Amino acid sequence: GQNIDQPTEMTATEGAIVQINCTYQTSGFNGLFWYQQHAGEAPTFLSYNVLDGLEEKGRFSSFLSRSKGYSYLLLKELQMKDSASYLCAVYSGYSTLTFGKGTMLLVSP
Amino acid sequence: GAVVSQHPSWVICKSGTSVKIECRSLDFQATTMFWYRQFPKQSLMLMATSNEGSKATYEQGVEKDKFLINHASLTLSTLTVTSAHPEDSSFYICSARDRGDSYEQYFGPGTRLTVT
């Protein structure tokens, strides 16, 4: 079976740093995606990790530990527009993406 | 590049009627397209995977006779919700995988279906 866990909600203030964790237990693993989704819109791609370690892309970084079944998304210099749901998704099998329930991040002034 | 469109963006229909949603890859050929459903404050749930020219593969619990999927060309897949009921009201999102890409899926903007 597939099980992906993320916190339901997080709050942070503008300019701060926030880390969103994701743990997974899946049958098969080819990589892990992070997506951002604003209400009523489709997910937009943020990052993709295949190997262990940290991938940095501007204000966003993503970390993966395959042995621990663990990933996190790090958002720096938070902006109000970063308020959104962040989805962790495991890529397994042939093109199969399994999504976590998402973490709703609220950034306050 | 890698743009996926959906039509319509929202639709309201009466219970018992059928609704067709189109998903198009605008600037690439998509051998595989995926249909997801998302209820409020829930995650995306994969409904089915469709490959061009072949029958769709449905996830467990998804009725293939109710959710008809047709992937007639490399740029178009359609989802028809037949005999819609209020519980089918949801946000339907498609994604497409470029034939030259090994892993990334490109998402459409979604279709909000409301069944009254």
Short mmCIF file of N, CA and C in Angstrom, two decimals, chain A residues 33 35 37 40-43 45 48 87 91 94-97 99-102, chain B residues 34 36 38 42-44 46 91 93 97 102-105 107-110 112:
data_model
loop_
_atom_site.label_atom_id
_atom_site.label_comp_id
_atom_site.label_asym_id
_atom_site.label_seq_id
_atom_site.Cartn_x
_atom_site.Cartn_y
_atom_site.Cartn_z
N PHE A 33 8.11 14.22 -5.56
CA PHE A 33 7.79 15.56 -6.06
C PHE A 33 7.24 16.42 -4.93
N TYR A 35 4.72 19.86 -4.96
CA TYR A 35 3.91 20.76 -5.77
C TYR A 35 3.32 21.83 -4.86
N GLN A 37 -0.08 24.28 -4.62
CA GLN A 37 -1.42 24.41 -5.16
C GLN A 37 -2.18 25.51 -4.45
N GLY A 40 -8.43 26.17 -5.77
CA GLY A 40 -9.15 26.20 -7.03
C GLY A 40 -8.28 26.13 -8.26
N GLU A 41 -6.98 25.89 -8.06
CA GLU A 41 -6.08 25.83 -9.20
C GLU A 41 -5.38 24.47 -9.23
N ALA A 42 -4.77 24.18 -10.36
CA ALA A 42 -4.03 22.93 -10.48
C ALA A 42 -2.67 23.05 -9.78
N PRO A 43 -2.08 21.94 -9.41
CA PRO A 43 -0.75 21.97 -8.79
C PRO A 43 0.30 22.48 -9.76
N PHE A 45 4.53 22.55 -10.34
CA PHE A 45 5.75 21.82 -9.98
C PHE A 45 6.72 22.70 -9.22
N TYR A 48 11.79 17.99 -7.69
CA TYR A 48 11.78 16.54 -7.87
C TYR A 48 13.10 15.99 -7.34
N LEU A 87 1.94 20.00 -1.68
CA LEU A 87 1.67 18.58 -1.84
C LEU A 87 2.97 17.80 -2.05
N TYR A 91 6.56 9.20 -6.70
CA TYR A 91 6.50 8.63 -8.04
C TYR A 91 6.96 7.17 -7.94
N TYR A 94 5.01 2.76 -12.96
CA TYR A 94 5.16 3.38 -14.26
C TYR A 94 4.31 4.65 -14.30
N SER A 95 4.94 5.75 -14.01
CA SER A 95 4.30 7.06 -14.06
C SER A 95 3.21 7.27 -13.01
N THR A 96 3.17 6.44 -11.99
CA THR A 96 2.12 6.59 -10.98
C THR A 96 2.56 7.57 -9.91
N LEU A 97 1.74 8.60 -9.71
CA LEU A 97 1.98 9.58 -8.67
C LEU A 97 0.97 9.40 -7.56
N PHE A 99 -0.28 11.14 -4.11
CA PHE A 99 -0.18 12.41 -3.40
C PHE A 99 -0.49 12.26 -1.91
N GLY A 100 0.21 13.04 -1.10
CA GLY A 100 -0.19 13.22 0.28
C GLY A 100 -1.39 14.16 0.32
N LYS A 101 -1.94 14.38 1.51
CA LYS A 101 -3.14 15.21 1.63
C LYS A 101 -2.84 16.70 1.54
N GLY A 102 -1.55 17.01 1.57
CA GLY A 102 -1.20 18.43 1.42
C GLY A 102 -1.08 19.14 2.75
N PHE B 34 -3.45 11.42 -17.34
CA PHE B 34 -3.95 10.97 -16.05
C PHE B 34 -5.14 11.84 -15.65
N TYR B 36 -7.40 12.96 -12.33
CA TYR B 36 -7.46 13.01 -10.88
C TYR B 36 -8.77 13.67 -10.45
N GLN B 38 -10.33 15.73 -6.95
CA GLN B 38 -9.96 16.33 -5.68
C GLN B 38 -11.19 16.92 -5.01
N GLN B 42 -9.02 17.97 0.37
CA GLN B 42 -8.44 16.64 0.23
C GLN B 42 -7.34 16.67 -0.83
N SER B 43 -6.60 15.59 -0.90
CA SER B 43 -5.53 15.55 -1.89
C SER B 43 -6.06 15.06 -3.23
N LEU B 44 -5.20 15.09 -4.21
CA LEU B 44 -5.57 14.56 -5.51
C LEU B 44 -5.58 13.04 -5.46
N LEU B 46 -5.86 9.75 -7.86
CA LEU B 46 -5.80 9.27 -9.24
C LEU B 46 -7.03 8.42 -9.53
N PHE B 91 -13.49 18.64 -8.05
CA PHE B 91 -12.52 19.32 -8.92
C PHE B 91 -11.79 18.22 -9.69
N ILE B 93 -8.95 17.13 -12.35
CA ILE B 93 -7.69 17.64 -12.90
C ILE B 93 -7.06 16.57 -13.77
N ARG B 97 1.85 13.35 -19.68
CA ARG B 97 3.28 13.07 -19.68
C ARG B 97 3.78 13.14 -21.11
N SER B 102 10.52 11.10 -18.90
CA SER B 102 10.43 9.84 -18.16
C SER B 102 9.56 9.94 -16.91
N TYR B 103 9.41 11.14 -16.37
CA TYR B 103 8.74 11.17 -15.08
C TYR B 103 7.78 12.33 -14.87
N GLU B 104 8.05 13.48 -15.48
CA GLU B 104 7.25 14.65 -15.09
C GLU B 104 5.88 14.65 -15.73
N GLN B 105 4.89 15.02 -14.94
CA GLN B 105 3.53 15.19 -15.41
C GLN B 105 3.22 16.67 -15.40
N PHE B 107 0.24 19.44 -15.37
CA PHE B 107 -1.16 19.47 -14.96
C PHE B 107 -1.96 20.52 -15.71
N GLY B 108 -3.20 20.17 -15.98
CA GLY B 108 -4.14 21.13 -16.51
C GLY B 108 -4.68 22.00 -15.39
N PRO B 109 -5.44 23.05 -15.73
CA PRO B 109 -5.94 23.99 -14.73
C PRO B 109 -7.13 23.48 -13.93
N GLY B 110 -7.67 22.32 -14.30
CA GLY B 110 -8.76 21.75 -13.53
C GLY B 110 -10.13 22.16 -14.04
N ARG B 112 -14.07 22.44 -12.45
CA ARG B 112 -14.95 22.35 -11.28
C ARG B 112 -16.32 21.88 -11.73
#
